[in-house]
Amino acid sequence: MISYFLKRRVATLVLSVFLLLAPVASSFGERAEFIETARDAVVLVAAESESGGGFGTGFIISPDGLAVTNYHVIHRAKEITIWFYDRDDPKEYAAEVIAIDPIADIALLQLQVREDMIPLQFLETDGDLENMQVGENVIAIGHLLGLNWSVTHGNISSIDRGTRVSPYVKTLQHSAPINKGSSGGPLLNSYGKVIGVNTYVMSDKKRTFGVGYAIRGDYVHDIVIELRENGKVTRASLGVQFAHLHKWSRKKYTEENPGVHFPNTYGLLALDVEEDSWAYKQGLRTFDTVLAIDNSPTNMMENLVKRILSLDPGIKVSLIISRDGEIIHLNYTLKELEFDYLAYYDKGREDSDDEKQ
């Protein structure tokens, strides 16, 4: 059962609902009516684990009670409880994790809801990148700093930011205020479509700068489909860590490895290729520079990922590499991307705990 302390905290939060609707409505005009519906589809997520408990946000995506949130909200959770927006009837409902994609920091929850609550209000994810434009007005709904079901307003600052986890997923940078507790909540455009899942903010010594990041809606759309169909998201990989090779990194590696010749300032430098590794068995060596994959240049990690994302593990690709001043062609078999997400998110939680006052 959820702890008494956690229940008290949730009860206090649910009874203190703050909606900042007036400035948002004026910016979105008549279409701001969707906010009322969207709010009813947003849920408060409480996750309790052996190490304690925490709060985040989620939102319903189908009338049978399927919800999306961030994986880090429910990391190692033993029990998950959700609340809907209802000042007069703040009842709690159980939820079960049915699939996760930790690389994208996405989790799917199945809510155990009453029959009379179906069909639920739900939100649609927007899988069209063309509908995500820099400067576009957006709103975020979530439980930032315990201010439950808060609605904040901003605009999109960039549609092409990386994530803290991997280069396989892109985020939207936006200026709608989000903070602790907003994780997993929807970022919506003026048509009420989810174009992002709010995930983290850029801050310095607990001061935020209106720089929020949301997993981009087109990725969320595809991830949800794959999770529902297959139970997991499978990605291909070369199975090795790379560094971007340019003027300054070449200087750094040359100074650190005086016996190695680095003739290029272009490409991706393979690091720490051990003899028993997948990459070594495919013919790659430490400090090989990958110049192209399937004849497509790989001067940036994004170039490599863009190509690999369209392929499956087991597919062979052609690599052009530079080794000791020589050009070598490799037929390279892709492997499934591996990620020790438990260790990664454990460390993230420890770092977060260190920052608490």
Short mmCIF file of C-alpha atoms in Angstrom, two decimals:
data_model
loop_
_atom_site.label_atom_id
_atom_site.label_comp_id
_atom_site.label_asym_id
_atom_site.label_seq_id
_atom_site.Cartn_x
_atom_site.Cartn_y
_atom_site.Cartn_z
CA MET A 1 0.00 0.00 0.00
CA ILE A 2 1.10 3.54 -0.61
CA SER A 3 2.63 5.03 2.51
CA TYR A 4 0.65 7.26 4.86
CA PHE A 5 3.21 10.04 4.42
CA LEU A 6 2.90 9.90 0.64
CA LYS A 7 -0.89 9.89 0.85
CA ARG A 8 -0.84 13.00 3.02
CA ARG A 9 1.47 14.79 0.59
CA VAL A 10 -0.73 13.87 -2.37
CA ALA A 11 -3.93 14.89 -0.58
CA THR A 12 -2.41 18.27 0.20
CA LEU A 13 -1.28 18.73 -3.39
CA VAL A 14 -4.55 17.64 -4.98
CA LEU A 15 -6.58 20.02 -2.82
CA SER A 16 -4.35 22.97 -3.80
CA VAL A 17 -4.98 23.18 -7.53
CA PHE A 18 -3.63 26.20 -9.42
CA LEU A 19 -4.64 26.98 -13.01
CA LEU A 20 -2.99 29.89 -14.80
CA LEU A 21 -5.57 30.10 -17.58
CA ALA A 22 -6.09 33.81 -18.25
CA PRO A 23 -2.75 34.67 -19.94
CA VAL A 24 -2.78 31.40 -21.84
CA ALA A 25 -6.29 31.93 -23.18
CA SER A 26 -5.43 35.39 -24.47
CA SER A 27 -2.45 34.02 -26.39
CA PHE A 28 -4.30 31.08 -27.93
CA GLY A 29 -7.60 32.85 -28.56
CA GLU A 30 -10.76 30.78 -28.96
CA ARG A 31 -8.79 27.56 -29.30
CA ALA A 32 -7.82 27.81 -25.61
CA GLU A 33 -11.01 25.89 -24.85
CA PHE A 34 -9.03 22.70 -25.39
CA ILE A 35 -7.18 23.38 -22.13
CA GLU A 36 -10.17 22.26 -20.06
CA THR A 37 -10.33 18.94 -21.91
CA ALA A 38 -6.56 18.49 -21.86
CA ARG A 39 -6.42 19.09 -18.12
CA ASP A 40 -8.89 16.25 -17.56
CA ALA A 41 -6.58 13.90 -19.47
CA VAL A 42 -3.52 14.82 -17.39
CA VAL A 43 -2.84 12.75 -14.28
CA LEU A 44 -0.72 13.08 -11.18
CA VAL A 45 1.63 10.08 -10.92
CA ALA A 46 2.97 8.95 -7.53
CA ALA A 47 5.57 6.20 -7.59
CA GLU A 48 6.74 4.45 -4.45
CA SER A 49 9.93 2.38 -4.38
CA GLU A 50 12.10 0.76 -1.74
CA SER A 51 14.18 3.93 -1.55
CA GLY A 52 11.19 6.24 -1.09
CA GLY A 53 8.65 7.93 -3.34
CA GLY A 54 8.27 10.71 -5.83
CA PHE A 55 5.79 12.56 -8.01
CA GLY A 56 5.49 13.33 -11.67
CA THR A 57 2.93 13.85 -14.41
CA GLY A 58 1.37 11.68 -17.09
CA PHE A 59 -1.42 11.90 -19.64
CA ILE A 60 -4.03 9.54 -21.05
CA ILE A 61 -3.59 8.59 -24.71
CA SER A 62 -6.49 6.15 -25.24
CA PRO A 63 -10.02 5.65 -23.88
CA ASP A 64 -9.04 2.32 -22.27
CA GLY A 65 -6.79 4.09 -19.75
CA LEU A 66 -3.34 3.90 -21.35
CA ALA A 67 -1.05 6.69 -20.16
CA VAL A 68 2.37 8.08 -21.05
CA THR A 69 4.91 9.41 -18.57
CA ASN A 70 8.69 9.67 -18.24
CA TYR A 71 10.52 6.50 -17.34
CA HIS A 72 12.47 8.31 -14.64
CA VAL A 73 9.18 9.11 -12.86
CA ILE A 74 8.49 5.40 -12.28
CA HIS A 75 12.10 4.11 -12.10
CA ARG A 76 12.22 1.03 -9.81
CA ALA A 77 8.66 1.71 -8.63
CA LYS A 78 6.99 -1.02 -6.59
CA GLU A 79 3.62 0.73 -6.56
CA ILE A 80 2.18 3.42 -8.82
CA THR A 81 -0.88 5.50 -8.01
CA ILE A 82 -2.56 8.13 -10.16
CA TRP A 83 -5.04 10.93 -9.54
CA PHE A 84 -7.31 12.73 -12.02
CA TYR A 85 -8.16 16.39 -11.85
CA ASP A 86 -11.20 16.55 -9.61
CA ARG A 87 -11.35 19.00 -6.74
CA ASP A 88 -14.53 17.43 -5.32
CA ASP A 89 -13.52 13.77 -5.66
CA PRO A 90 -9.72 13.31 -5.47
CA LYS A 91 -9.79 9.50 -5.56
CA GLU A 92 -6.68 7.45 -6.27
CA TYR A 93 -6.31 4.67 -8.82
CA ALA A 94 -3.65 2.03 -9.33
CA ALA A 95 -1.49 1.87 -12.45
CA GLU A 96 0.76 -0.82 -13.90
CA VAL A 97 3.86 -0.36 -16.07
CA ILE A 98 3.29 -2.30 -19.29
CA ALA A 99 6.27 -1.16 -21.41
CA ILE A 100 9.28 1.15 -21.18
CA ASP A 101 11.77 2.83 -23.50
CA PRO A 102 14.48 4.11 -21.13
CA ILE A 103 16.63 5.48 -23.97
CA ALA A 104 13.81 7.93 -24.74
CA ASP A 105 12.81 8.23 -21.05
CA ILE A 106 9.28 7.05 -21.90
CA ALA A 107 7.00 4.64 -20.03
CA LEU A 108 3.50 3.34 -20.76
CA LEU A 109 1.12 2.82 -17.86
CA GLN A 110 -2.16 0.93 -17.82
CA LEU A 111 -4.57 2.51 -15.37
CA GLN A 112 -6.88 0.34 -13.29
CA VAL A 113 -9.97 2.53 -13.58
CA ARG A 114 -13.67 2.10 -12.93
CA GLU A 115 -15.88 1.02 -15.80
CA ASP A 116 -17.96 4.19 -15.47
CA MET A 117 -14.81 6.27 -16.20
CA ILE A 118 -14.47 4.78 -19.68
CA PRO A 119 -14.25 6.41 -22.17
CA LEU A 120 -11.74 8.71 -20.53
CA GLN A 121 -10.64 12.04 -21.88
CA PHE A 122 -7.45 11.44 -23.83
CA LEU A 123 -4.83 13.35 -25.80
CA GLU A 124 -3.40 12.62 -29.25
CA THR A 125 0.31 12.71 -29.97
CA ASP A 126 1.32 14.60 -33.10
CA GLY A 127 3.75 12.63 -35.25
CA ASP A 128 4.19 15.33 -37.90
CA LEU A 129 7.43 17.27 -37.50
CA GLU A 130 6.07 20.01 -39.77
CA ASN A 131 3.61 20.94 -37.02
CA MET A 132 6.47 21.78 -34.66
CA GLN A 133 7.81 25.18 -35.63
CA VAL A 134 10.28 27.46 -33.88
CA GLY A 135 8.36 30.37 -32.33
CA GLU A 136 5.10 28.45 -32.09
CA ASN A 137 3.04 28.99 -28.94
CA VAL A 138 2.84 25.99 -26.63
CA ILE A 139 1.45 25.16 -23.21
CA ALA A 140 2.63 22.69 -20.58
CA ILE A 141 0.33 21.03 -18.06
CA GLY A 142 1.83 19.38 -15.04
CA HIS A 143 2.55 19.40 -11.34
CA LEU A 144 5.55 21.70 -11.19
CA LEU A 145 6.82 22.20 -7.65
CA GLY A 146 3.62 20.71 -6.24
CA LEU A 147 1.33 23.23 -7.97
CA ASN A 148 -0.97 20.60 -9.36
CA TRP A 149 -2.47 20.80 -12.84
CA SER A 150 -0.69 24.07 -13.48
CA VAL A 151 -0.91 25.41 -17.01
CA THR A 152 2.06 27.44 -18.26
CA HIS A 153 2.67 29.16 -21.56
CA GLY A 154 5.72 29.69 -23.77
CA ASN A 155 7.01 29.05 -27.24
CA ILE A 156 9.29 26.61 -29.06
CA SER A 157 12.92 27.73 -29.08
CA SER A 158 14.38 24.79 -31.03
CA ILE A 159 13.08 21.58 -32.56
CA ASP A 160 16.42 19.81 -32.85
CA ARG A 161 18.06 19.40 -29.45
CA GLY A 162 19.62 16.17 -28.29
CA THR A 163 18.76 14.41 -25.03
CA ARG A 164 20.83 13.70 -21.97
CA VAL A 165 20.44 9.97 -22.54
CA SER A 166 21.40 9.34 -26.17
CA PRO A 167 21.60 10.85 -29.66
CA TYR A 168 18.83 8.47 -30.79
CA VAL A 169 16.07 10.81 -29.62
CA LYS A 170 15.45 14.52 -30.19
CA THR A 171 13.83 17.09 -27.93
CA LEU A 172 11.99 20.36 -28.31
CA GLN A 173 13.48 23.25 -26.37
CA HIS A 174 10.76 25.57 -25.12
CA SER A 175 10.13 28.44 -22.72
CA ALA A 176 6.94 27.24 -20.97
CA PRO A 177 7.91 27.08 -17.27
CA ILE A 178 8.36 23.51 -16.04
CA ASN A 179 10.15 22.21 -13.00
CA LYS A 180 10.34 19.25 -10.66
CA GLY A 181 7.01 17.45 -10.83
CA SER A 182 6.39 18.41 -14.48
CA SER A 183 8.22 15.35 -15.80
CA GLY A 184 6.04 13.22 -18.05
CA GLY A 185 3.48 15.96 -18.67
CA PRO A 186 2.30 17.00 -22.12
CA LEU A 187 3.55 19.93 -24.18
CA LEU A 188 0.64 20.95 -26.40
CA ASN A 189 0.26 23.13 -29.47
CA SER A 190 -2.66 25.48 -30.05
CA TYR A 191 -4.75 22.63 -31.52
CA GLY A 192 -4.51 20.55 -28.36
CA LYS A 193 -2.14 17.97 -29.83
CA VAL A 194 0.78 16.63 -27.78
CA ILE A 195 3.96 17.68 -29.55
CA GLY A 196 6.28 16.75 -26.69
CA VAL A 197 6.65 15.07 -23.30
CA ASN A 198 8.26 17.42 -20.78
CA THR A 199 11.38 15.80 -19.37
CA TYR A 200 13.91 18.19 -17.83
CA VAL A 201 15.01 21.80 -17.46
CA MET A 202 18.35 23.51 -17.78
CA SER A 203 19.27 25.15 -14.50
CA ASP A 204 22.18 26.47 -12.51
CA LYS A 205 22.25 26.19 -8.72
CA LYS A 206 18.48 25.68 -8.56
CA ARG A 207 17.77 28.71 -10.74
CA THR A 208 15.92 27.99 -13.95
CA PHE A 209 16.10 30.05 -17.10
CA GLY A 210 12.93 29.15 -18.96
CA VAL A 211 14.84 26.47 -20.86
CA GLY A 212 12.71 23.34 -20.83
CA TYR A 213 13.09 20.18 -22.87
CA ALA A 214 10.39 17.82 -24.09
CA ILE A 215 10.83 14.55 -25.96
CA ARG A 216 9.72 15.49 -29.46
CA GLY A 217 6.21 14.46 -30.45
CA ASP A 218 7.18 12.57 -33.60
CA TYR A 219 9.48 10.34 -31.57
CA VAL A 220 6.82 9.86 -28.86
CA HIS A 221 4.24 8.97 -31.51
CA ASP A 222 6.43 6.26 -33.05
CA ILE A 223 7.69 4.98 -29.69
CA VAL A 224 4.17 4.54 -28.35
CA ILE A 225 3.15 2.58 -31.45
CA GLU A 226 6.16 0.26 -31.15
CA LEU A 227 5.71 -0.21 -27.41
CA ARG A 228 2.06 -1.13 -27.88
CA GLU A 229 2.82 -3.55 -30.71
CA ASN A 230 6.08 -5.12 -29.54
CA GLY A 231 6.46 -4.28 -25.86
CA LYS A 232 9.84 -2.64 -26.44
CA VAL A 233 11.73 -0.42 -28.86
CA THR A 234 14.64 -2.06 -30.69
CA ARG A 235 17.41 0.09 -32.11
CA ALA A 236 20.50 -0.84 -34.11
CA SER A 237 24.02 0.16 -33.12
CA LEU A 238 27.66 -0.19 -34.12
CA GLY A 239 28.36 -1.23 -30.54
CA VAL A 240 31.11 1.27 -29.84
CA GLN A 241 31.52 4.73 -28.33
CA PHE A 242 32.53 7.55 -30.66
CA ALA A 243 33.97 11.03 -30.26
CA HIS A 244 33.49 13.84 -32.75
CA LEU A 245 36.84 14.49 -34.41
CA HIS A 246 37.65 18.13 -35.11
CA LYS A 247 40.55 20.53 -34.69
CA TRP A 248 40.42 20.73 -30.90
CA SER A 249 39.62 17.09 -30.19
CA ARG A 250 42.41 16.00 -32.56
CA LYS A 251 44.82 18.19 -30.57
CA LYS A 252 43.58 16.66 -27.31
CA TYR A 253 43.91 13.04 -28.47
CA THR A 254 47.32 13.71 -30.02
CA GLU A 255 48.62 15.09 -26.72
CA GLU A 256 47.15 12.19 -24.74
CA ASN A 257 48.39 9.51 -27.17
CA PRO A 258 51.80 10.63 -28.51
CA GLY A 259 52.44 7.32 -30.28
CA VAL A 260 49.24 7.50 -32.36
CA HIS A 261 48.89 9.38 -35.64
CA PHE A 262 45.64 11.36 -36.05
CA PRO A 263 45.76 12.68 -39.62
CA ASN A 264 42.14 13.87 -39.84
CA THR A 265 39.98 16.57 -38.36
CA TYR A 266 36.85 14.99 -39.86
CA GLY A 267 34.73 12.03 -38.82
CA LEU A 268 33.90 10.02 -35.73
CA LEU A 269 36.73 8.57 -33.67
CA ALA A 270 36.18 5.05 -32.27
CA LEU A 271 37.15 4.82 -28.59
CA ASP A 272 38.13 1.87 -26.40
CA VAL A 273 37.54 -0.98 -28.86
CA GLU A 274 38.40 -4.01 -26.75
CA GLU A 275 39.50 -7.31 -28.31
CA ASP A 276 36.45 -9.27 -27.14
CA SER A 277 33.98 -6.59 -28.23
CA TRP A 278 31.47 -6.71 -31.05
CA ALA A 279 33.18 -3.81 -32.82
CA TYR A 280 36.60 -5.50 -32.75
CA LYS A 281 35.18 -8.69 -34.24
CA GLN A 282 33.65 -6.59 -37.03
CA GLY A 283 37.09 -5.19 -37.86
CA LEU A 284 37.03 -1.84 -36.06
CA ARG A 285 40.00 -0.75 -33.93
CA THR A 286 40.56 1.91 -31.28
CA PHE A 287 41.15 5.34 -32.87
CA ASP A 288 39.76 4.31 -36.25
CA THR A 289 37.97 7.29 -37.75
CA VAL A 290 34.61 6.52 -39.41
CA LEU A 291 34.28 8.83 -42.41
CA ALA A 292 31.11 7.44 -43.99
CA ILE A 293 28.40 4.83 -43.58
CA ASP A 294 26.82 3.46 -46.77
CA ASN A 295 28.57 6.32 -48.62
CA SER A 296 26.88 8.95 -46.41
CA PRO A 297 29.36 11.27 -44.60
CA THR A 298 29.60 10.89 -40.81
CA ASN A 299 31.23 14.10 -39.64
CA MET A 300 28.63 14.41 -36.85
CA MET A 301 27.04 11.77 -34.63
CA GLU A 302 23.66 12.85 -36.00
CA ASN A 303 24.77 11.71 -39.49
CA LEU A 304 25.54 8.24 -38.20
CA VAL A 305 22.41 7.93 -36.07
CA LYS A 306 20.14 9.13 -38.88
CA ARG A 307 21.31 6.26 -41.06
CA ILE A 308 21.29 3.61 -38.32
CA LEU A 309 17.79 4.55 -37.12
CA SER A 310 16.38 3.37 -40.44
CA LEU A 311 17.97 -0.08 -40.07
CA ASP A 312 17.53 -3.15 -37.86
CA PRO A 313 20.07 -5.16 -35.88
CA GLY A 314 21.68 -7.82 -38.08
CA ILE A 315 21.80 -5.58 -41.16
CA LYS A 316 25.20 -5.14 -42.81
CA VAL A 317 26.45 -1.64 -43.60
CA SER A 318 29.51 -0.37 -45.43
CA LEU A 319 31.95 1.74 -43.41
CA ILE A 320 34.72 3.88 -44.79
CA ILE A 321 37.35 4.39 -42.13
CA SER A 322 40.73 6.04 -41.78
CA ARG A 323 43.43 4.09 -39.89
CA ASP A 324 47.00 5.34 -39.62
CA GLY A 325 46.58 7.40 -42.76
CA GLU A 326 45.06 4.56 -44.82
CA ILE A 327 41.49 4.29 -46.11
CA ILE A 328 39.81 0.98 -45.27
CA HIS A 329 36.40 -0.38 -46.26
CA LEU A 330 34.53 -2.57 -43.77
CA ASN A 331 31.36 -4.63 -44.15
CA TYR A 332 29.94 -4.18 -40.68
CA THR A 333 27.00 -6.02 -39.08
CA LEU A 334 24.84 -3.88 -36.80
CA LYS A 335 23.98 -5.14 -33.32
CA GLU A 336 21.11 -4.29 -31.01
CA LEU A 337 21.71 -1.16 -28.99
CA GLU A 338 22.41 -1.99 -25.35
CA PHE A 339 21.86 0.40 -22.48
CA ASP A 340 22.29 -0.23 -18.75
CA TYR A 341 19.33 1.95 -17.90
CA LEU A 342 19.02 0.79 -14.29
CA ALA A 343 22.54 1.99 -13.49
CA TYR A 344 22.05 5.17 -15.50
CA TYR A 345 18.85 6.20 -13.74
CA ASP A 346 20.12 5.03 -10.34
CA LYS A 347 23.02 7.44 -10.74
CA GLY A 348 20.69 10.20 -11.89
CA ARG A 349 18.55 9.72 -8.81
CA GLU A 350 21.61 9.78 -6.53
CA ASP A 351 22.82 13.00 -8.16
CA SER A 352 19.36 14.52 -7.69
CA ASP A 353 19.32 13.51 -4.03
CA ASP A 354 22.67 15.20 -3.51
CA GLU A 355 21.14 18.49 -4.69
CA LYS A 356 18.21 18.40 -2.28
CA GLN A 357 18.26 20.83 0.61
#
